[in-house]
PDB file of C-alpha atoms in Angstrom:
ATOM      1  CA  ARG F 329     117.009 125.902 105.554  1.00  0.00           C
ATOM      2  CA  PRO F 330     118.601 126.208 101.637  1.00  0.00           C
ATOM      3  CA  GLU F 331     116.944 124.033  98.658  1.00  0.00           C
ATOM      4  CA  PHE F 332     119.050 120.935  97.884  1.00  0.00           C
ATOM      5  CA  ALA F 333     119.170 118.574  95.141  1.00  0.00           C
ATOM      6  CA  LEU F 334     120.470 115.143  95.963  1.00  0.00           C
ATOM      7  CA  VAL F 335     121.463 112.945  92.681  1.00  0.00           C
ATOM      8  CA  HIS F 336     122.827 109.288  92.700  1.00  0.00           C
ATOM      9  CA  ILE F 337     124.876 108.819  89.538  1.00  0.00           C
ATOM     10  CA  SER F 338     127.576 106.635  88.231  1.00  0.00           C
ATOM     11  CA  ARG F 339     131.138 108.013  88.314  1.00  0.00           C
ATOM     12  CA  PRO F 340     131.575 108.459  84.216  1.00  0.00           C
ATOM     13  CA  LEU F 341     128.894 110.952  84.049  1.00  0.00           C
ATOM     14  CA  TYR F 342     129.948 113.329  86.786  1.00  0.00           C
ATOM     15  CA  PRO F 343     131.250 116.000  84.433  1.00  0.00           C
ATOM     16  CA  LEU F 344     127.927 116.043  82.770  1.00  0.00           C
ATOM     17  CA  LEU F 345     126.166 116.072  86.195  1.00  0.00           C
ATOM     18  CA  LYS F 346     128.371 118.995  86.876  1.00  0.00           C
ATOM     19  CA  MET F 347     127.161 120.683  83.911  1.00  0.00           C
ATOM     20  CA  ALA F 348     123.902 120.380  84.185  1.00  0.00           C
ATOM     21  CA  LEU F 349     123.688 121.671  87.820  1.00  0.00           C
ATOM     22  CA  ASP F 350     125.566 124.651  86.831  1.00  0.00           C
ATOM     23  CA  PHE F 351     123.259 125.465  83.946  1.00  0.00           C
ATOM     24  CA  ALA F 352     120.518 125.135  86.289  1.00  0.00           C
ATOM     25  CA  GLY F 353     121.850 127.187  88.957  1.00  0.00           C
ATOM     26  CA  PHE F 354     123.282 124.787  91.512  1.00  0.00           C
ATOM     27  CA  ASP F 355     126.657 124.541  93.046  1.00  0.00           C
ATOM     28  CA  VAL F 356     128.159 121.124  94.247  1.00  0.00           C
ATOM     29  CA  GLU F 357     128.845 121.378  98.031  1.00  0.00           C
ATOM     30  CA  GLU F 358     129.862 117.681  98.717  1.00  0.00           C
ATOM     31  CA  ILE F 359     130.589 114.478  97.055  1.00  0.00           C
ATOM     32  CA  THR F 360     130.445 111.317  99.310  1.00  0.00           C
ATOM     33  CA  THR F 361     130.814 107.657  98.768  1.00  0.00           C
ATOM     34  CA  VAL F 362     128.714 104.836 100.155  1.00  0.00           C
ATOM     35  CA  SER F 363     131.414 102.368 100.508  1.00  0.00           C
ATOM     36  CA  SER F 364     134.515 101.014  98.947  1.00  0.00           C
ATOM     37  CA  LYS F 365     135.059  97.834  96.761  1.00  0.00           C
ATOM     38  CA  LYS F 366     136.838  94.808  97.881  1.00  0.00           C
ATOM     39  CA  ASN F 367     139.449  95.053  95.232  1.00  0.00           C
ATOM     40  CA  GLN F 368     139.683  98.754  94.966  1.00  0.00           C
ATOM     41  CA  VAL F 369     142.971  99.125  96.300  1.00  0.00           C
ATOM     42  CA  LEU F 370     144.530  97.758  93.321  1.00  0.00           C
ATOM     43  CA  LEU F 371     143.371 100.647  91.097  1.00  0.00           C
ATOM     44  CA  TYR F 372     145.322 103.103  93.108  1.00  0.00           C
ATOM     45  CA  PRO F 373     148.433 103.106  90.941  1.00  0.00           C
ATOM     46  CA  PHE F 374     146.063 104.209  88.130  1.00  0.00           C
ATOM     47  CA  TYR F 375     144.482 106.876  90.455  1.00  0.00           C
ATOM     48  CA  PHE F 376     147.988 108.348  90.928  1.00  0.00           C
ATOM     49  CA  LEU F 377     148.690 108.384  87.257  1.00  0.00           C
ATOM     50  CA  ILE F 378     145.684 110.104  86.702  1.00  0.00           C
ATOM     51  CA  THR F 379     146.352 112.734  89.231  1.00  0.00           C
ATOM     52  CA  LEU F 380     149.721 113.167  87.853  1.00  0.00           C
ATOM     53  CA  PHE F 381     148.171 113.906  84.631  1.00  0.00           C
ATOM     54  CA  THR F 382     145.682 116.243  86.115  1.00  0.00           C
ATOM     55  CA  ALA F 383     148.567 118.217  87.492  1.00  0.00           C
ATOM     56  CA  MET F 384     150.477 118.448  84.187  1.00  0.00           C
ATOM     57  CA  LYS F 385     147.081 119.423  82.300  1.00  0.00           C
ATOM     58  CA  GLY F 386     147.164 122.790  84.378  1.00  0.00           C
ATOM     59  CA  LYS F 387     144.584 125.257  84.413  1.00  0.00           C
ATOM     60  CA  LYS F 388     143.405 125.204  80.761  1.00  0.00           C
ATOM     61  CA  GLY F 389     141.987 121.595  81.228  1.00  0.00           C
ATOM     62  CA  ASN F 390     140.566 122.500  84.975  1.00  0.00           C
ATOM     63  CA  ALA F 391     138.724 125.437  83.409  1.00  0.00           C
ATOM     64  CA  LYS F 392     137.267 123.589  80.383  1.00  0.00           C
ATOM     65  CA  TYR F 393     136.553 120.108  81.779  1.00  0.00           C
ATOM     66  CA  TRP F 394     136.603 120.345  85.636  1.00  0.00           C
ATOM     67  CA  ILE F 395     139.439 118.009  85.553  1.00  0.00           C
ATOM     68  CA  LYS F 396     140.508 118.546  89.114  1.00  0.00           C
ATOM     69  CA  GLU F 397     137.203 118.189  90.560  1.00  0.00           C
ATOM     70  CA  SER F 398     136.336 115.086  88.328  1.00  0.00           C
ATOM     71  CA  ASN F 399     139.503 113.489  89.214  1.00  0.00           C
ATOM     72  CA  ARG F 400     139.373 114.061  92.982  1.00  0.00           C
ATOM     73  CA  ALA F 401     139.954 110.605  94.788  1.00  0.00           C
ATOM     74  CA  ASN F 402     136.154 110.050  95.989  1.00  0.00           C
ATOM     75  CA  VAL F 403     135.102 110.655  92.314  1.00  0.00           C
ATOM     76  CA  LEU F 404     137.576 108.291  90.726  1.00  0.00           C
ATOM     77  CA  MET F 405     137.883 105.769  93.387  1.00  0.00           C
ATOM     78  CA  GLY F 406     133.925 106.214  94.689  1.00  0.00           C
ATOM     79  CA  GLY F 407     133.161 102.560  95.237  1.00  0.00           C
ATOM     80  CA  ASN F 408     129.606 101.265  94.731  1.00  0.00           C
ATOM     81  CA  ALA F 409     127.940 104.639  94.761  1.00  0.00           C
ATOM     82  CA  LEU F 410     128.975 108.203  94.529  1.00  0.00           C
ATOM     83  CA  MET F 411     126.552 110.774  96.108  1.00  0.00           C
ATOM     84  CA  VAL F 412     126.667 114.492  95.057  1.00  0.00           C
ATOM     85  CA  MET F 413     124.918 117.061  97.073  1.00  0.00           C
ATOM     86  CA  ALA F 414     124.065 120.262  95.528  1.00  0.00           C
ATOM     87  CA  GLY F 415     122.596 123.653  96.997  1.00  0.00           C
ATOM     88  CA  VAL F 416     121.026 126.750  94.848  1.00  0.00           C
ATOM     89  CA  SER F 417     123.797 128.767  93.695  1.00  0.00           C
ATOM     90  CA  LYS F 418     124.517 131.799  95.711  1.00  0.00           C
ATOM     91  CA  GLY F 419     124.743 133.879  92.559  1.00  0.00           C
ATOM     92  CA  ASN F 420     120.898 133.131  91.746  1.00  0.00           C
TER      93      ASN F 420
END
């Protein structure tokens, strides 16, 4: 059984968590949410605008800031809690 680190963190800090996990030799394997908030559907227009901006930013922004990974639906629209499952990197 591989070693895993399970971290519970708020959405705005996901890029920092990703950077720290990469530095420590972990790969993000799964991102899940606990539950959705009641009025969260009202935020979907903003999610689509962010997704459009992400597509326009291209590979440069993705390589530098993990934009595509940070702006996925379950990260941006995560609800009450965002659960990140990371395992030991295969390169280590």
